[in-house]
Amino acid sequence: MKRLSIIISLLITLVVLTACSKEDDLDEIFTGKTWYMNGATINGMKLNSDIKNFYTDAGARAYYITFSSSTFQGMLSEGTAISGTWTADAHRQTITLTFSQKPSTSVIFDKQIYNILAATTAYRSGKDFLQLKQDDDNIILFGDSREKVYN
C-alpha cells in the first residue's frame, strides 16, 4: 500500500510540473535589446526580395525597434522616428505598443509597418528573433542583426 501511495504522489508531482507553463523572461527578450526588421507578412503576403532589399539596405539607420523597461523607440525609414510605451504579458505572450504620436510619413511601406505595430497584440521570441503579430495576416519579424532573415 505504501508503494502505491508513493507512485501516486510521484505521478501527481509529474502532472503538476508539466502542467505549469513557463513564462517568458520579458527583460531578456525586450529590455536593452535592439531588434532589426528582417521580414514581414502584410495583408497575408510575405514580402518579396525587392522590398526586403529596401529595408535591409538601410542597415542600422532604419527599420528597427529598441526596448527599455517600459518604453520603446525606433525608426521606420531613415528620419521617421517612432516611440512610446509598451506592456506585455509573459504568460499569454501578448504585447501592446502605445505610440507617443503617429509618425508623419508619406512612405506607404512605413504606414503599413506602423499600422501593424500600433495594432500588435502578440509576440513570439527566441534567442535571436522577435515576432510582433497583429493577426495571422500581419506579422513583423525582427532579428538581433540584419544578416539573419526570418521569413
PDB file of C-alpha atoms in Angstrom:
ATOM      1  CA  MET A   1       0.000   0.000   0.000  1.00  0.00           C
ATOM      2  CA  LYS A   2       2.830   2.375   0.853  1.00  0.00           C
ATOM      3  CA  ARG A   3       4.405   1.701  -2.522  1.00  0.00           C
ATOM      4  CA  LEU A   4       1.138   2.616  -4.295  1.00  0.00           C
ATOM      5  CA  SER A   5       0.883   5.928  -2.442  1.00  0.00           C
ATOM      6  CA  ILE A   6       4.499   6.788  -3.404  1.00  0.00           C
ATOM      7  CA  ILE A   7       3.773   6.041  -7.056  1.00  0.00           C
ATOM      8  CA  ILE A   8       0.592   8.128  -6.957  1.00  0.00           C
ATOM      9  CA  SER A   9       2.477  11.007  -5.286  1.00  0.00           C
ATOM     10  CA  LEU A  10       5.177  10.870  -7.962  1.00  0.00           C
ATOM     11  CA  LEU A  11       2.575  10.834 -10.751  1.00  0.00           C
ATOM     12  CA  ILE A  12       0.748  13.817  -9.255  1.00  0.00           C
ATOM     13  CA  THR A  13       4.043  15.707  -8.918  1.00  0.00           C
ATOM     14  CA  LEU A  14       4.877  14.935 -12.540  1.00  0.00           C
ATOM     15  CA  VAL A  15       1.464  16.140 -13.734  1.00  0.00           C
ATOM     16  CA  VAL A  16       1.740  19.361 -11.719  1.00  0.00           C
ATOM     17  CA  LEU A  17       5.240  20.080 -13.017  1.00  0.00           C
ATOM     18  CA  THR A  18       4.301  19.517 -16.655  1.00  0.00           C
ATOM     19  CA  ALA A  19       1.035  21.453 -16.346  1.00  0.00           C
ATOM     20  CA  CYS A  20       2.840  24.631 -15.272  1.00  0.00           C
ATOM     21  CA  SER A  21       3.757  26.624 -18.314  1.00  0.00           C
ATOM     22  CA  LYS A  22       6.983  28.532 -18.199  1.00  0.00           C
ATOM     23  CA  GLU A  23       6.623  32.279 -18.540  1.00  0.00           C
ATOM     24  CA  ASP A  24       8.923  34.261 -20.802  1.00  0.00           C
ATOM     25  CA  ASP A  25      11.583  36.474 -19.265  1.00  0.00           C
ATOM     26  CA  LEU A  26      10.412  39.851 -20.605  1.00  0.00           C
ATOM     27  CA  ASP A  27      13.618  41.595 -19.562  1.00  0.00           C
ATOM     28  CA  GLU A  28      15.688  39.082 -21.502  1.00  0.00           C
ATOM     29  CA  ILE A  29      13.525  39.449 -24.622  1.00  0.00           C
ATOM     30  CA  PHE A  30      12.932  43.190 -24.641  1.00  0.00           C
ATOM     31  CA  THR A  31      14.880  45.327 -22.182  1.00  0.00           C
ATOM     32  CA  GLY A  32      18.026  46.830 -23.655  1.00  0.00           C
ATOM     33  CA  LYS A  33      17.622  44.987 -26.960  1.00  0.00           C
ATOM     34  CA  THR A  34      17.624  46.434 -30.453  1.00  0.00           C
ATOM     35  CA  TRP A  35      15.661  44.367 -32.939  1.00  0.00           C
ATOM     36  CA  TYR A  36      16.152  44.862 -36.708  1.00  0.00           C
ATOM     37  CA  MET A  37      13.342  44.196 -39.159  1.00  0.00           C
ATOM     38  CA  ASN A  38      14.199  41.122 -41.221  1.00  0.00           C
ATOM     39  CA  GLY A  39      10.868  40.089 -42.678  1.00  0.00           C
ATOM     40  CA  ALA A  40       7.148  40.633 -42.668  1.00  0.00           C
ATOM     41  CA  THR A  41       3.799  39.429 -43.841  1.00  0.00           C
ATOM     42  CA  ILE A  42       1.498  42.303 -44.773  1.00  0.00           C
ATOM     43  CA  ASN A  43      -2.156  41.648 -45.583  1.00  0.00           C
ATOM     44  CA  GLY A  44      -1.352  37.945 -45.935  1.00  0.00           C
ATOM     45  CA  MET A  45       1.543  38.415 -48.374  1.00  0.00           C
ATOM     46  CA  LYS A  46       5.154  37.732 -47.441  1.00  0.00           C
ATOM     47  CA  LEU A  47       7.478  40.489 -48.539  1.00  0.00           C
ATOM     48  CA  ASN A  48       9.359  39.782 -51.745  1.00  0.00           C
ATOM     49  CA  SER A  49      13.105  40.278 -52.216  1.00  0.00           C
ATOM     50  CA  ASP A  50      12.723  43.777 -53.728  1.00  0.00           C
ATOM     51  CA  ILE A  51      11.002  45.050 -50.585  1.00  0.00           C
ATOM     52  CA  LYS A  52      13.453  43.185 -48.346  1.00  0.00           C
ATOM     53  CA  ASN A  53      16.324  44.985 -50.070  1.00  0.00           C
ATOM     54  CA  PHE A  54      14.573  48.276 -49.301  1.00  0.00           C
ATOM     55  CA  TYR A  55      14.810  47.821 -45.538  1.00  0.00           C
ATOM     56  CA  THR A  56      17.951  45.699 -45.306  1.00  0.00           C
ATOM     57  CA  ASP A  57      19.937  48.209 -47.390  1.00  0.00           C
ATOM     58  CA  ALA A  58      19.089  50.827 -44.766  1.00  0.00           C
ATOM     59  CA  GLY A  59      21.361  48.989 -42.328  1.00  0.00           C
ATOM     60  CA  ALA A  60      21.235  50.135 -38.719  1.00  0.00           C
ATOM     61  CA  ARG A  61      19.769  53.524 -39.687  1.00  0.00           C
ATOM     62  CA  ALA A  62      16.202  52.367 -40.289  1.00  0.00           C
ATOM     63  CA  TYR A  63      13.545  49.739 -39.561  1.00  0.00           C
ATOM     64  CA  TYR A  64      14.479  48.827 -36.019  1.00  0.00           C
ATOM     65  CA  ILE A  65      12.986  48.990 -32.545  1.00  0.00           C
ATOM     66  CA  THR A  66      14.723  49.264 -29.167  1.00  0.00           C
ATOM     67  CA  PHE A  67      13.048  48.499 -25.843  1.00  0.00           C
ATOM     68  CA  SER A  68      13.797  49.765 -22.349  1.00  0.00           C
ATOM     69  CA  SER A  69      11.913  48.715 -19.213  1.00  0.00           C
ATOM     70  CA  SER A  70       8.637  50.405 -20.210  1.00  0.00           C
ATOM     71  CA  THR A  71       9.343  52.461 -23.330  1.00  0.00           C
ATOM     72  CA  PHE A  72      10.411  51.814 -26.886  1.00  0.00           C
ATOM     73  CA  GLN A  73      11.917  53.841 -29.661  1.00  0.00           C
ATOM     74  CA  GLY A  74      12.880  53.057 -33.181  1.00  0.00           C
ATOM     75  CA  MET A  75      12.951  54.116 -36.767  1.00  0.00           C
ATOM     76  CA  LEU A  76      10.845  53.363 -39.786  1.00  0.00           C
ATOM     77  CA  SER A  77      12.561  54.745 -42.902  1.00  0.00           C
ATOM     78  CA  GLU A  78      15.583  56.863 -42.069  1.00  0.00           C
ATOM     79  CA  GLY A  79      14.423  60.004 -40.300  1.00  0.00           C
ATOM     80  CA  THR A  80      10.960  58.657 -39.367  1.00  0.00           C
ATOM     81  CA  ALA A  81      11.263  58.043 -35.645  1.00  0.00           C
ATOM     82  CA  ILE A  82       8.764  56.123 -33.537  1.00  0.00           C
ATOM     83  CA  SER A  83       8.470  55.967 -29.759  1.00  0.00           C
ATOM     84  CA  GLY A  84       6.062  55.181 -26.978  1.00  0.00           C
ATOM     85  CA  THR A  85       5.372  52.759 -24.160  1.00  0.00           C
ATOM     86  CA  TRP A  86       4.854  49.013 -24.121  1.00  0.00           C
ATOM     87  CA  THR A  87       3.346  46.397 -21.849  1.00  0.00           C
ATOM     88  CA  ALA A  88       3.457  42.637 -22.207  1.00  0.00           C
ATOM     89  CA  ASP A  89       2.062  39.540 -20.545  1.00  0.00           C
ATOM     90  CA  ALA A  90       4.777  36.891 -20.375  1.00  0.00           C
ATOM     91  CA  HIS A  91       2.319  34.078 -19.703  1.00  0.00           C
ATOM     92  CA  ARG A  92      -0.025  34.805 -22.617  1.00  0.00           C
ATOM     93  CA  GLN A  93       2.696  36.228 -24.909  1.00  0.00           C
ATOM     94  CA  THR A  94       0.645  39.355 -25.558  1.00  0.00           C
ATOM     95  CA  ILE A  95       2.044  42.833 -26.099  1.00  0.00           C
ATOM     96  CA  THR A  96       0.665  46.317 -26.601  1.00  0.00           C
ATOM     97  CA  LEU A  97       2.627  49.202 -28.102  1.00  0.00           C
ATOM     98  CA  THR A  98       1.240  52.673 -27.361  1.00  0.00           C
ATOM     99  CA  PHE A  99       2.756  55.333 -29.588  1.00  0.00           C
ATOM    100  CA  SER A 100       3.571  58.835 -28.350  1.00  0.00           C
ATOM    101  CA  GLN A 101       2.410  60.166 -31.692  1.00  0.00           C
ATOM    102  CA  LYS A 102       1.657  58.896 -35.171  1.00  0.00           C
ATOM    103  CA  PRO A 103       4.738  59.358 -37.356  1.00  0.00           C
ATOM    104  CA  SER A 104       4.466  61.827 -40.190  1.00  0.00           C
ATOM    105  CA  THR A 105       5.468  59.963 -43.337  1.00  0.00           C
ATOM    106  CA  SER A 106       4.407  59.721 -46.940  1.00  0.00           C
ATOM    107  CA  VAL A 107       6.136  56.347 -47.419  1.00  0.00           C
ATOM    108  CA  ILE A 108       3.407  53.723 -47.885  1.00  0.00           C
ATOM    109  CA  PHE A 109       5.636  50.958 -46.511  1.00  0.00           C
ATOM    110  CA  ASP A 110       6.218  52.990 -43.328  1.00  0.00           C
ATOM    111  CA  LYS A 111       2.478  53.450 -42.909  1.00  0.00           C
ATOM    112  CA  GLN A 112       1.891  49.705 -43.273  1.00  0.00           C
ATOM    113  CA  ILE A 113       4.583  48.834 -40.727  1.00  0.00           C
ATOM    114  CA  TYR A 114       3.295  51.492 -38.305  1.00  0.00           C
ATOM    115  CA  ASN A 115      -0.280  50.194 -38.618  1.00  0.00           C
ATOM    116  CA  ILE A 116       0.849  46.655 -37.767  1.00  0.00           C
ATOM    117  CA  LEU A 117       2.941  47.834 -34.813  1.00  0.00           C
ATOM    118  CA  ALA A 118       0.116  50.029 -33.497  1.00  0.00           C
ATOM    119  CA  ALA A 119      -2.290  47.079 -33.634  1.00  0.00           C
ATOM    120  CA  THR A 120       0.158  44.426 -32.385  1.00  0.00           C
ATOM    121  CA  THR A 121      -1.453  42.025 -29.940  1.00  0.00           C
ATOM    122  CA  ALA A 122       1.038  39.167 -29.586  1.00  0.00           C
ATOM    123  CA  TYR A 123       4.715  38.338 -29.690  1.00  0.00           C
ATOM    124  CA  ARG A 124       6.827  35.244 -30.158  1.00  0.00           C
ATOM    125  CA  SER A 125      10.519  35.136 -29.460  1.00  0.00           C
ATOM    126  CA  GLY A 126      13.653  33.100 -29.357  1.00  0.00           C
ATOM    127  CA  LYS A 127      17.259  33.795 -28.574  1.00  0.00           C
ATOM    128  CA  ASP A 128      17.830  35.813 -31.741  1.00  0.00           C
ATOM    129  CA  PHE A 129      14.392  36.648 -33.143  1.00  0.00           C
ATOM    130  CA  LEU A 130      11.255  38.553 -32.215  1.00  0.00           C
ATOM    131  CA  GLN A 131       7.928  38.331 -33.998  1.00  0.00           C
ATOM    132  CA  LEU A 132       5.311  41.040 -33.441  1.00  0.00           C
ATOM    133  CA  LYS A 133       1.881  39.995 -34.631  1.00  0.00           C
ATOM    134  CA  GLN A 134      -1.294  41.934 -35.297  1.00  0.00           C
ATOM    135  CA  ASP A 135      -3.071  38.839 -36.648  1.00  0.00           C
ATOM    136  CA  ASP A 136      -2.229  35.876 -38.897  1.00  0.00           C
ATOM    137  CA  ASP A 137      -2.052  38.157 -41.956  1.00  0.00           C
ATOM    138  CA  ASN A 138       0.103  40.940 -40.466  1.00  0.00           C
ATOM    139  CA  ILE A 139       3.363  39.985 -38.797  1.00  0.00           C
ATOM    140  CA  ILE A 140       6.711  41.736 -38.499  1.00  0.00           C
ATOM    141  CA  LEU A 141       9.830  39.658 -37.960  1.00  0.00           C
ATOM    142  CA  PHE A 142      12.881  41.075 -36.234  1.00  0.00           C
ATOM    143  CA  GLY A 143      16.345  39.682 -35.680  1.00  0.00           C
ATOM    144  CA  ASP A 144      19.191  40.656 -33.427  1.00  0.00           C
ATOM    145  CA  SER A 145      21.128  41.608 -36.575  1.00  0.00           C
ATOM    146  CA  ARG A 146      20.451  42.393 -40.232  1.00  0.00           C
ATOM    147  CA  GLU A 147      22.311  39.332 -41.507  1.00  0.00           C
ATOM    148  CA  LYS A 148      19.664  36.836 -40.427  1.00  0.00           C
ATOM    149  CA  VAL A 149      16.475  36.542 -42.447  1.00  0.00           C
ATOM    150  CA  TYR A 150      13.376  35.088 -40.769  1.00  0.00           C
ATOM    151  CA  ASN A 151      10.711  34.872 -43.392  1.00  0.00           C
TER     152      ASN A 151
END
